Short mmCIF file of C-alpha atoms and ligand atoms in Angstrom, two decimals:
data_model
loop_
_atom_site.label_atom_id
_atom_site.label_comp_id
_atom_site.label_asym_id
_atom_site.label_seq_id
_atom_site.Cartn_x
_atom_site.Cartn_y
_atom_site.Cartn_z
CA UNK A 1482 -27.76 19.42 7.49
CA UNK A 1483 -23.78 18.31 6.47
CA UNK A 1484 -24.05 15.32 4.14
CA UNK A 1485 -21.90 12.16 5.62
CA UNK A 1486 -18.88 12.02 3.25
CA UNK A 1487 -18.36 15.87 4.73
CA UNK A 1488 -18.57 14.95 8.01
CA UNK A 1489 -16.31 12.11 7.48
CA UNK A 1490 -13.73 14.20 5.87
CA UNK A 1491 -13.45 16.82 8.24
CA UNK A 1492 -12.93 13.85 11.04
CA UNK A 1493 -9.93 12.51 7.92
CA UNK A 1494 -8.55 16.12 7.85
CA UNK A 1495 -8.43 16.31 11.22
CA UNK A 1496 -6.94 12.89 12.81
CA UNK A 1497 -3.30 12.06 12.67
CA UNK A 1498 -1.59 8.40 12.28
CA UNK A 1499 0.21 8.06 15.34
CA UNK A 1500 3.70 7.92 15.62
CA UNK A 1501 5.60 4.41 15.09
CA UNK A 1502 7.73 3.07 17.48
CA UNK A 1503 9.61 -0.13 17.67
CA UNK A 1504 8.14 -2.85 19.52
CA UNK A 1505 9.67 -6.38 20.68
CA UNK A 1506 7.67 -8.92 19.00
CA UNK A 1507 5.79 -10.32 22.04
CA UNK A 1508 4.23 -7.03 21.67
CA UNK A 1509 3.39 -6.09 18.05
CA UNK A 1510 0.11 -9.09 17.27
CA UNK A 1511 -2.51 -6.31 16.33
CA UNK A 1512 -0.39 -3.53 15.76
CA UNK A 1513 0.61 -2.15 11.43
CA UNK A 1514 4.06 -2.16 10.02
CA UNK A 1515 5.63 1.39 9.20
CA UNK A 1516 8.79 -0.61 7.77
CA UNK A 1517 9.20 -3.43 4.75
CA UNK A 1518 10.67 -6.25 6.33
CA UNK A 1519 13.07 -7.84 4.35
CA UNK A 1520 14.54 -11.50 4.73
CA UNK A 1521 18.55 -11.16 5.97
CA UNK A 1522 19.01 -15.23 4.77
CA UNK A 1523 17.27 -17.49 2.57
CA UNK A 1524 14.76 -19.51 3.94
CA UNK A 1525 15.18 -22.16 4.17
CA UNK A 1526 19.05 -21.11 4.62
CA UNK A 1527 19.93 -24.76 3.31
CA UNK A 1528 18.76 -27.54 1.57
CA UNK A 1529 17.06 -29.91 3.88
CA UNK A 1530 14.83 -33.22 4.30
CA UNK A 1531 11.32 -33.06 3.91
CA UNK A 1532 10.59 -36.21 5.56
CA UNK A 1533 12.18 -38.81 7.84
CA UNK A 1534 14.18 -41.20 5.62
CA UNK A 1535 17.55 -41.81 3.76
CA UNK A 1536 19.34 -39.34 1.68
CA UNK A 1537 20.51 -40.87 -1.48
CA UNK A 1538 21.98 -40.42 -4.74
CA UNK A 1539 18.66 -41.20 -7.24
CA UNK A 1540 21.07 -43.15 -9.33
CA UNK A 1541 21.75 -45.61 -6.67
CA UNK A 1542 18.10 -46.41 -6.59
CA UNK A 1543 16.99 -47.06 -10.07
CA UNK A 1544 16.83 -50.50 -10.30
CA UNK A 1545 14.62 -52.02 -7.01
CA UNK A 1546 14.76 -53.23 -4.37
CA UNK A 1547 18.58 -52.26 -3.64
CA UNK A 1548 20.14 -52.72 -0.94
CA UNK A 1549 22.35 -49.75 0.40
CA UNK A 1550 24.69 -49.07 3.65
CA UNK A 1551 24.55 -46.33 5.77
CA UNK A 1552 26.45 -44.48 6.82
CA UNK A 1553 25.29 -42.20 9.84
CA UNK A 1554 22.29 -40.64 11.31
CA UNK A 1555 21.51 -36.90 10.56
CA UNK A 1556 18.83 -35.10 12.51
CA UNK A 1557 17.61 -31.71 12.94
CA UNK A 1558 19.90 -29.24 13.65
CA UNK A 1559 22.97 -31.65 12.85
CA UNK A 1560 25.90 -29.54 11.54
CA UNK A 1561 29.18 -31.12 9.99
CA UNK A 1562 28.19 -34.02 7.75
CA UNK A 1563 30.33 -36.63 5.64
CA UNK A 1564 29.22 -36.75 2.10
CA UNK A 1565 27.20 -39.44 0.79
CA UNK A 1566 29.11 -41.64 -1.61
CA UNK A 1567 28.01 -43.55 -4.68
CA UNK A 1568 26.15 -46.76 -3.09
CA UNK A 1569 25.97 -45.05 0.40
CA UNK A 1570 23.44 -43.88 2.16
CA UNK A 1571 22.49 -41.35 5.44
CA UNK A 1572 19.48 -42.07 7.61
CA UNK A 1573 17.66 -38.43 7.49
CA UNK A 1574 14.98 -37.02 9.94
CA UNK A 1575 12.37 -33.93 8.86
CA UNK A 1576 14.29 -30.37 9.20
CA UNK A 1577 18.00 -32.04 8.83
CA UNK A 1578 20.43 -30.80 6.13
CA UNK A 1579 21.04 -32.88 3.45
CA UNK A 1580 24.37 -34.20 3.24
CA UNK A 1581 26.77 -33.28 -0.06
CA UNK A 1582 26.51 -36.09 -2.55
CA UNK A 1583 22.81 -37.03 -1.87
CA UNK A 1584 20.14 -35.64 -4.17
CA UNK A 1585 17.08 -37.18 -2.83
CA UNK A 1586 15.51 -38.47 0.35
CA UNK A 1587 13.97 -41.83 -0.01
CA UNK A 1588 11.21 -41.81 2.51
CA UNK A 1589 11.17 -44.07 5.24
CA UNK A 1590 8.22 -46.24 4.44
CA UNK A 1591 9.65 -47.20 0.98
CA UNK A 1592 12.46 -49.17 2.50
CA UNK A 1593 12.97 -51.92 5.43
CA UNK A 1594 14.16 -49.14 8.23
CA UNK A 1595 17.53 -50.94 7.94
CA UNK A 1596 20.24 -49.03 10.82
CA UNK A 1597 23.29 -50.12 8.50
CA UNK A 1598 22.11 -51.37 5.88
CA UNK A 1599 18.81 -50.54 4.13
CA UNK A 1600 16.51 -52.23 1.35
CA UNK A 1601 14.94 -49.44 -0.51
CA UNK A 1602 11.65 -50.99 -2.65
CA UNK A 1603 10.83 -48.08 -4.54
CA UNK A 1604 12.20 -46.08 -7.41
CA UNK A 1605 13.50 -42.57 -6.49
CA UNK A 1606 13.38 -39.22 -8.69
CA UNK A 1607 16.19 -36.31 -7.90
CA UNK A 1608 15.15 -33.92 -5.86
CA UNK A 1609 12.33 -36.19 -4.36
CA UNK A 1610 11.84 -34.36 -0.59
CA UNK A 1611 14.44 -32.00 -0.40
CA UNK A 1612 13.17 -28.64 0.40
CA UNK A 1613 15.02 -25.83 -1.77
CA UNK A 1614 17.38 -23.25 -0.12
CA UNK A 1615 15.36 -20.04 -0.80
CA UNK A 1616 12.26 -22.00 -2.18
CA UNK A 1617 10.32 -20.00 0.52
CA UNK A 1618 12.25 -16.35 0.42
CA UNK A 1619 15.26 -15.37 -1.31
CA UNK A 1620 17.85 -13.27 1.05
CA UNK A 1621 16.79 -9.46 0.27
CA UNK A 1622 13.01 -10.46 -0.22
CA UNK A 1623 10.21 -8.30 1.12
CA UNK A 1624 8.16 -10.44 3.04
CA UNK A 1625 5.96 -7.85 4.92
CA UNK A 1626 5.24 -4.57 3.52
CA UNK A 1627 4.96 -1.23 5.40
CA UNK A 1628 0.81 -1.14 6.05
CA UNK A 1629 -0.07 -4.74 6.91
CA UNK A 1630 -1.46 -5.57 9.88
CA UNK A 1631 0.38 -8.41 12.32
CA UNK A 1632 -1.99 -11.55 12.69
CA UNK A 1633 -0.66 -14.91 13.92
CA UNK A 1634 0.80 -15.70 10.41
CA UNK A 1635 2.74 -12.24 10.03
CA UNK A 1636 3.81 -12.73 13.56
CA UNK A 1637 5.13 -15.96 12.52
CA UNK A 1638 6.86 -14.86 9.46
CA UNK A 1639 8.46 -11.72 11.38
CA UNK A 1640 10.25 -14.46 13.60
CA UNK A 1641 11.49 -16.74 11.22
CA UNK A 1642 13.16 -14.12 9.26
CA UNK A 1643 14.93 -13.70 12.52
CA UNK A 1644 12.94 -10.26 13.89
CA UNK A 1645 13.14 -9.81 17.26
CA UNK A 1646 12.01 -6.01 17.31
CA UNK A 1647 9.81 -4.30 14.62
CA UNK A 1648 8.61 -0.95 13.64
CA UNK A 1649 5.14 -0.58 13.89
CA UNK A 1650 2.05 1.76 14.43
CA UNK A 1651 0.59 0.89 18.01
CA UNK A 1652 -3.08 0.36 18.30
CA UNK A 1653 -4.95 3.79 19.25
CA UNK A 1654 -5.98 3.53 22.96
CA UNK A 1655 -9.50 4.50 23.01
CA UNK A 1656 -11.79 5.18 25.59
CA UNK A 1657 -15.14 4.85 26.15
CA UNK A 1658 -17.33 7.36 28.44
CA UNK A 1659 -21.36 7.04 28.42
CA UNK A 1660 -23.68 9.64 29.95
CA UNK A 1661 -26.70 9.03 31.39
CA UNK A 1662 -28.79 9.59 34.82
CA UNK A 1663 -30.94 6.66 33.60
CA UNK A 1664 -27.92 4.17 33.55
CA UNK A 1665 -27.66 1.38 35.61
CA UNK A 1666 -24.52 -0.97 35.48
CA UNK A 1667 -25.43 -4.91 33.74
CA UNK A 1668 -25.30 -7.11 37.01
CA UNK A 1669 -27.19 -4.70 39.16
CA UNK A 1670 -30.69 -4.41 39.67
CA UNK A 1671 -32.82 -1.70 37.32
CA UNK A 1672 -34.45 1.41 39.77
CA UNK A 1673 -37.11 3.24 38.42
CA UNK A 1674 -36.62 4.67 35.16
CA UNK A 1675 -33.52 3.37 34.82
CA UNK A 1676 -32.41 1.14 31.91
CA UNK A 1677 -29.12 -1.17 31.61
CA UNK A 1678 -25.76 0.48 30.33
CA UNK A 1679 -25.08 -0.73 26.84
CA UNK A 1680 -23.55 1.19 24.75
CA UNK A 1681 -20.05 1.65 26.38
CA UNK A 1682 -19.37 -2.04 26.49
CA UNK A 1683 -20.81 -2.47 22.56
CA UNK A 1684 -18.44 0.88 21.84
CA UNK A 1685 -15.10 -0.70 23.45
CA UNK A 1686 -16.25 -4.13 21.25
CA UNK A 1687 -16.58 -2.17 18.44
CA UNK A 1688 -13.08 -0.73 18.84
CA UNK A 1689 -11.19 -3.62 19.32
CA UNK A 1690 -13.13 -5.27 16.23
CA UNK A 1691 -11.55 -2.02 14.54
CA UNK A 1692 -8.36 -3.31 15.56
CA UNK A 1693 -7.20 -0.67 18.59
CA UNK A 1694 -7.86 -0.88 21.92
CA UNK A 1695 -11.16 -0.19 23.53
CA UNK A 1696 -11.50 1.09 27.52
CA UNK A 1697 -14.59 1.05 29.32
CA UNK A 1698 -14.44 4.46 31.42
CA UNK A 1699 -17.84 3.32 32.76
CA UNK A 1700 -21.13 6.17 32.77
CA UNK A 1701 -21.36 8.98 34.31
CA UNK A 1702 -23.82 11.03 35.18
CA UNK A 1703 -25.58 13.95 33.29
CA UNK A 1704 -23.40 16.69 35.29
CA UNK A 1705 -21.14 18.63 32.64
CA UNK A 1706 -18.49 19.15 35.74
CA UNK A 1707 -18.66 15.67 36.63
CA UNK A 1708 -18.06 14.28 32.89
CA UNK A 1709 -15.44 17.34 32.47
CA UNK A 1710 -13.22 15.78 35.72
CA UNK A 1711 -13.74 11.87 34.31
CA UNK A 1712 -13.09 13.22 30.61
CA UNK A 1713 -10.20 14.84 32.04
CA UNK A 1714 -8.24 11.69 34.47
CA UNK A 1715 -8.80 9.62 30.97
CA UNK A 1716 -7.16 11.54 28.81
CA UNK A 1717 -3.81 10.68 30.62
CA UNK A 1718 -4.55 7.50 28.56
CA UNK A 1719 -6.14 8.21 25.31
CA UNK A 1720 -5.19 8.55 21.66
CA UNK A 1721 -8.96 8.98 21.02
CA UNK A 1722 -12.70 9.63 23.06
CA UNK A 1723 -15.55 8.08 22.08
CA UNK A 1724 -18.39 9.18 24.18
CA UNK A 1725 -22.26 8.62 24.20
CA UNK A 1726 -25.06 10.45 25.17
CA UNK A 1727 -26.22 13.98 25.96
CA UNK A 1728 -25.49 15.64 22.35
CA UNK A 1729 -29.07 16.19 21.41
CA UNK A 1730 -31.42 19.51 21.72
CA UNK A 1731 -32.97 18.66 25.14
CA UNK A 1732 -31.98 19.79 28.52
CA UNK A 1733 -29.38 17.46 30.65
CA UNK A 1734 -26.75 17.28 27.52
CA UNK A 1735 -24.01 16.90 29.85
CA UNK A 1736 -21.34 16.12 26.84
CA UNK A 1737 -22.65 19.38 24.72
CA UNK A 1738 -23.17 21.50 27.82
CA UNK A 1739 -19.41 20.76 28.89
CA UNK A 1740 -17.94 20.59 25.63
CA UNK A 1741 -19.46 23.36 23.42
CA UNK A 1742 -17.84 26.20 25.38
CA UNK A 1743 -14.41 25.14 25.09
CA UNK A 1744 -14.72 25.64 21.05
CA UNK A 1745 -13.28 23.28 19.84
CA UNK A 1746 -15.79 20.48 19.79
CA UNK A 1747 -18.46 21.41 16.71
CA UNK A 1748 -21.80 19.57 17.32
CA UNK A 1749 -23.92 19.77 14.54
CA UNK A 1750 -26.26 17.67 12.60
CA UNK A 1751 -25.09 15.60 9.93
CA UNK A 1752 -27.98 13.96 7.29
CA UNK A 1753 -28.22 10.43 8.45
CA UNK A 1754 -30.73 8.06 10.14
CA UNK A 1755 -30.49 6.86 12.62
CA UNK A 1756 -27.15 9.28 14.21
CA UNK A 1757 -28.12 12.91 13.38
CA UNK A 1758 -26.46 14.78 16.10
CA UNK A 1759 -22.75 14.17 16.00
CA UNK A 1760 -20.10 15.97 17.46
CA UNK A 1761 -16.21 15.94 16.85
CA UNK A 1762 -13.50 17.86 17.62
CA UNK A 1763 -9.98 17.72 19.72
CA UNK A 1764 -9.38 17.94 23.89
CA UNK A 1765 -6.87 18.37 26.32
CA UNK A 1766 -3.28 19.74 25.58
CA UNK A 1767 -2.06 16.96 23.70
CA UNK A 1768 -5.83 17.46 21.09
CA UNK A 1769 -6.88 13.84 21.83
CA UNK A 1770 -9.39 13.30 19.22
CA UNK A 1771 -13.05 12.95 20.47
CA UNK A 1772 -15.94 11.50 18.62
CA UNK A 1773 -19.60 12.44 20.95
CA UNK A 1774 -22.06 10.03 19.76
CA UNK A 1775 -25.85 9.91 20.05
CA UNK A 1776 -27.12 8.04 22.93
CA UNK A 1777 -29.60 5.67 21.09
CA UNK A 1778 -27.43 2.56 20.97
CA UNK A 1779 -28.62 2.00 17.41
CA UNK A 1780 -27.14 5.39 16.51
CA UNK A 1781 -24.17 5.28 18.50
CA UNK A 1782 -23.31 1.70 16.59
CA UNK A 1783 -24.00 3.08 12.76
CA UNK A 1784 -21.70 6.37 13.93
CA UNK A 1785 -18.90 4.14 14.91
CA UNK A 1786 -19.23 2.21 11.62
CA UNK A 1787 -19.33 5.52 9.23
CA UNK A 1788 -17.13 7.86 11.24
CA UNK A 1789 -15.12 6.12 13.84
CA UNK A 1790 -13.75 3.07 12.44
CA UNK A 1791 -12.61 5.19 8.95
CA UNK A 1792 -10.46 7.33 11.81
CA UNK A 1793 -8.87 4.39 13.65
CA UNK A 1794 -7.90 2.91 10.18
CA UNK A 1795 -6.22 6.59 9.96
CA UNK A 1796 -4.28 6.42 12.95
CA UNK A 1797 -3.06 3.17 12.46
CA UNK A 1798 -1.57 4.07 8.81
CA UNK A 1799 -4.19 2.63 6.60
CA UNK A 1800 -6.41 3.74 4.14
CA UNK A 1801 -9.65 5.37 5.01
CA UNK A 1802 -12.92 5.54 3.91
CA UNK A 1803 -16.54 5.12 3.80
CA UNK A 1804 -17.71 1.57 4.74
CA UNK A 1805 -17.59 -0.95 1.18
CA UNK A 1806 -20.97 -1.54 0.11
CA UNK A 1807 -22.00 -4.73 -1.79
CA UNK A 1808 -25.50 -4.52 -4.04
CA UNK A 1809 -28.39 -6.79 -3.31
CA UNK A 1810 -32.26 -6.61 -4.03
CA UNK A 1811 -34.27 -5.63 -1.20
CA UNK A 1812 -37.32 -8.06 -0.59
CA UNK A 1813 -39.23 -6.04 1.12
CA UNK A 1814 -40.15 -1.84 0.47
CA UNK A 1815 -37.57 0.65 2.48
CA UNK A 1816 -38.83 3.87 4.03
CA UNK A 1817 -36.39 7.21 4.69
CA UNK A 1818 -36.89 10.40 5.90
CA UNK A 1819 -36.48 13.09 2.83
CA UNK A 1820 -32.73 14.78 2.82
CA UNK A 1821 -31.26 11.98 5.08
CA UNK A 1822 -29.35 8.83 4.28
CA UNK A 1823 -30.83 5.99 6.03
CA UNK A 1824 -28.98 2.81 7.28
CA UNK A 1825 -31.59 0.29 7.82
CA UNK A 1826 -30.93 -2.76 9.74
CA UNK A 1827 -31.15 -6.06 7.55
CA UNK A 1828 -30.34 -9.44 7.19
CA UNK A 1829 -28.05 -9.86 3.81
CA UNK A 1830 -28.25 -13.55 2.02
CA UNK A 1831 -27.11 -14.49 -0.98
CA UNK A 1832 -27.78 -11.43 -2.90
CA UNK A 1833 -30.96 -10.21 -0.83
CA UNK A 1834 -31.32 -7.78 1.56
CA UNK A 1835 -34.30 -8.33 4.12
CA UNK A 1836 -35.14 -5.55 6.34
CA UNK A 1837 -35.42 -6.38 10.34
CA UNK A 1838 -38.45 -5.68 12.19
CA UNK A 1839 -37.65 -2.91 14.53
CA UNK A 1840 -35.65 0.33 12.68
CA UNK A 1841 -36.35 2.48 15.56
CA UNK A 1842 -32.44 3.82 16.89
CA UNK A 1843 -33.22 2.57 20.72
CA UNK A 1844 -34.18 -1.43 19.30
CA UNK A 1845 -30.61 -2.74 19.66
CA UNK A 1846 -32.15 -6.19 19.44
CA UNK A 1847 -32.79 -5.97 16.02
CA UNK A 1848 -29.67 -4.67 15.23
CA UNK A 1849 -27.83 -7.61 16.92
CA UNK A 1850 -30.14 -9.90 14.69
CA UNK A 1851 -28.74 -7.61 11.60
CA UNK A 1852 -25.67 -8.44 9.31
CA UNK A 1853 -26.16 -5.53 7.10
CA UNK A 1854 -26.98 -1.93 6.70
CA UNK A 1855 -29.16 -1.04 4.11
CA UNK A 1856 -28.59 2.36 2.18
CA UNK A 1857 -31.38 4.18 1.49
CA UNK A 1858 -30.09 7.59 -0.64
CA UNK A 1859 -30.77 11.47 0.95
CA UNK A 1860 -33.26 12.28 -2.27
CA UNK A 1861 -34.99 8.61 -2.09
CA UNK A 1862 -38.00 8.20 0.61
CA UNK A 1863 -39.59 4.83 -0.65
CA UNK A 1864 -38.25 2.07 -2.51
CA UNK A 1865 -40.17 -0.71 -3.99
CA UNK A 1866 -39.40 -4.34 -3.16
CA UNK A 1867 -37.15 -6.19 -5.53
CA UNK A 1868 -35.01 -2.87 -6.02
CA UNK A 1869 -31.45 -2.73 -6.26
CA UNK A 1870 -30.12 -1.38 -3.09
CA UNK A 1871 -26.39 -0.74 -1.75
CA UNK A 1872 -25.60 -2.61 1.56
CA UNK A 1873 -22.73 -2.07 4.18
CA UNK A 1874 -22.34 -5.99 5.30
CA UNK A 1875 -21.37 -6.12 8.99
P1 AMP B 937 -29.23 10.87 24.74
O1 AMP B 937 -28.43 10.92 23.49
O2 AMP B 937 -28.38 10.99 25.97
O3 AMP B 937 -30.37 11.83 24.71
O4 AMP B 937 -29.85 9.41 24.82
C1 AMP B 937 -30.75 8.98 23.82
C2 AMP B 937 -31.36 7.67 24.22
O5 AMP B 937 -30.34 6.67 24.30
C3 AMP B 937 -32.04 7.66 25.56
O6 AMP B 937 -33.19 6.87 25.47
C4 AMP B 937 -31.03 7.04 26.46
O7 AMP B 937 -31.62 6.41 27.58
C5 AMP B 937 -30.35 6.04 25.56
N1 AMP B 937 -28.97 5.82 26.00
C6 AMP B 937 -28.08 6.81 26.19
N2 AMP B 937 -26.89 6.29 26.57
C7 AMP B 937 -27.06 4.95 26.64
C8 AMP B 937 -26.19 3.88 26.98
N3 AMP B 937 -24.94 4.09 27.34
N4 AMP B 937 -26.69 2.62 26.94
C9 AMP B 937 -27.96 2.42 26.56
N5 AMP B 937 -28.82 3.39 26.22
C10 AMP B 937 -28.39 4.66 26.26
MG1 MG B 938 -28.75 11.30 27.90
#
């Protein structure tokens, strides 16, 4: 059997980051830089008031109260300005440039809120609410390097260094095709022998968790020629396939049956539990990348997590690798299969590891009552409770 980290680097030799483009900012929340982004101004591009009040010179306000006149209202976004003269003052709002002469803003809850003249109560140091030019970013600063991926904040940051277009990697489009005579559609009633569709829906979750974009393609069947003709309309679509189902040794393996011939889809049998059979390879003229999971829905959520997600951190420009593991102590013995890694679902607290009730690969209840994967080595079958174990946290 091929040991994980192989099969996971033959999926790394084998995917490509896809190609940037430049996208308006609307557009790029989710999405990684392939530039540095560099401030074109300081920010903030002039010194300004930190709070409503009265820009002052700290001298005039040593000895209190004092009683100052002012000379004119500056708000946000006010340009020209007169300069504040010894004994004068300037009633300031939040955001507004502070006028030449003035060297501190005397909030306005120190003073009477005089309109002309003011009575300031308080003792004033220089500098007191004035927000630096540059104290934020320098003009010429990085503020975003190539690799990071756009949340709210970045977002933010891209548009008050004045981006309206950015260079980025797009999110992989990634679609999702089960297989399965037995699958019925959540929302309609169950036939005989028929069980409800799970695993495309927890798939296209799983993706967009990952950070790209997940599409439901729905199930199909387990006719080779039918998946072939759905496989084929999505991959108009696709910068990757993740499908499930129909890779295993029995008869009515639609995915294997359709895929195996063209050549360039290996399935083989890689030394894990629960996942064994996997399958990768490339399709369709443009070699979309296509990952054919195991059907088990325990199986088909552990492959995503080892193989998938290291692959869509790949396309998008960042590092991949195996899962991070933390180490706890399991409190309970672990069983595994000899020459196969296990991941056993388990609840991780505080240093502990607890194994679930319910490791078989179909119980996809106890793996949505799981926040961890326990490792349990290829060469290990039993481990004692109370030993050290590594855990992928969820
Ligand atoms: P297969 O890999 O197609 O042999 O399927 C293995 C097991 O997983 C069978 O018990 C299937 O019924 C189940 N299974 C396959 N696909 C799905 C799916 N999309 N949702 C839920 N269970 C599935
Ligand atoms: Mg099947």
């Amino acid at each position: 059997m091929k040991p994980v980290e192989r099969h996971l680097a033959d999926i790394l030799g084998t995917v490509r980051p896809l190609a940037p483009l430049e996208v308006d900012l609307e557009r790029a929340l989710g999405t990684v830089l392939a530039e540095d982004v560099t401030a074109p101004v300081s920010l903030p591009p002039f010194d300004n008031s930190a709070m409503d009040g009265y820009a002052v010179r700290a001298g005039d306000v040593v000895n209190v109260p004092v009683s100052l006149s002012v000379t004119e209202d500056v708000a946000a976004g006010d340009g020209a300005l007169r300069a504040i003269g010894s004994g004068m003052v300037a009633r300031i709002m939040t955001g507004a440039p502070v006028p030449a002469g003035a060297d501190a803003v005397v909030p306005v809850e120190w003073t009477d809120a005089g309109r002309t003249q003011v009575t300031i109560h308080k003792q004033v140091q220089p500098g007191n609410a004035i927000r630096l030019i540059g104290e934020d970013v320098r003009a010429g600063d990085v503020v975003l390097r190539e690799g990071t991926r756009i949340g709210a904040a970045q977002l933010g940051i891209l548009a008050g260094v004045g981006r309206r277009r950015v260079r980025v990697r797009p999110q992989p489009r990634v679609v999702v095709l089960s297989t399965g005579a037995e699958l019925a559609e959540p929302g309609t009633p169950l036939g005989p022998g028929q069980i409800w569709e799970s695993n495309s829906f927890m798939l296209a979750a799983a993706v967009r968790e990952a950070g790209a974009e997940g599409f439901r393609a729905g199930a199909v069947t387990d006719d080779p020629n039918r998946f072939l003709d759905i496989l084929d309309a999505q991959l108009l679509r696709a910068d990757a396939v993740i499908t499930s189902g129909g890779v295993s040794m029995g008869a009515y393996e639609p995915v294997k049956e359709a895929l195996a011939p063209l050549g360039r889809v290996v399935f083989e049998k890689v030394a894990m539990q629960p996942g064994m059979p996997q399958g990768f390879g490339l399709v369709g003229d443009d070699n979309v990348p296509i990952f054919t999971l195991p059907g088990n829905p325990v199986s088909a959520f552990v492959s995503f997590v080892l193989f998938v997600r290291p692959a869509l951190r790949q396309m998008q420009g960042l590092p991949a690798t195996l899962p991070e593991t933390v180490r706890a102590t399991t409190t309970a013995p672990l069983h595994s299969p000899p020459g196969r890694r296990s991941f056993l679902r388990a609840i991780l607290t505080d240093g502990t590891v607890a194994p679930v009730h319910g490791q078989g690969s179909h119980q996809l209840a106890a793996l949505a009552s799981a926040n961890a994967l326990v490792i349990v080595p290829e060469d290990v079958t039993v481990l004692a409770e109370g030993a050290t174990v590594e855990v992928i946290p969820l």
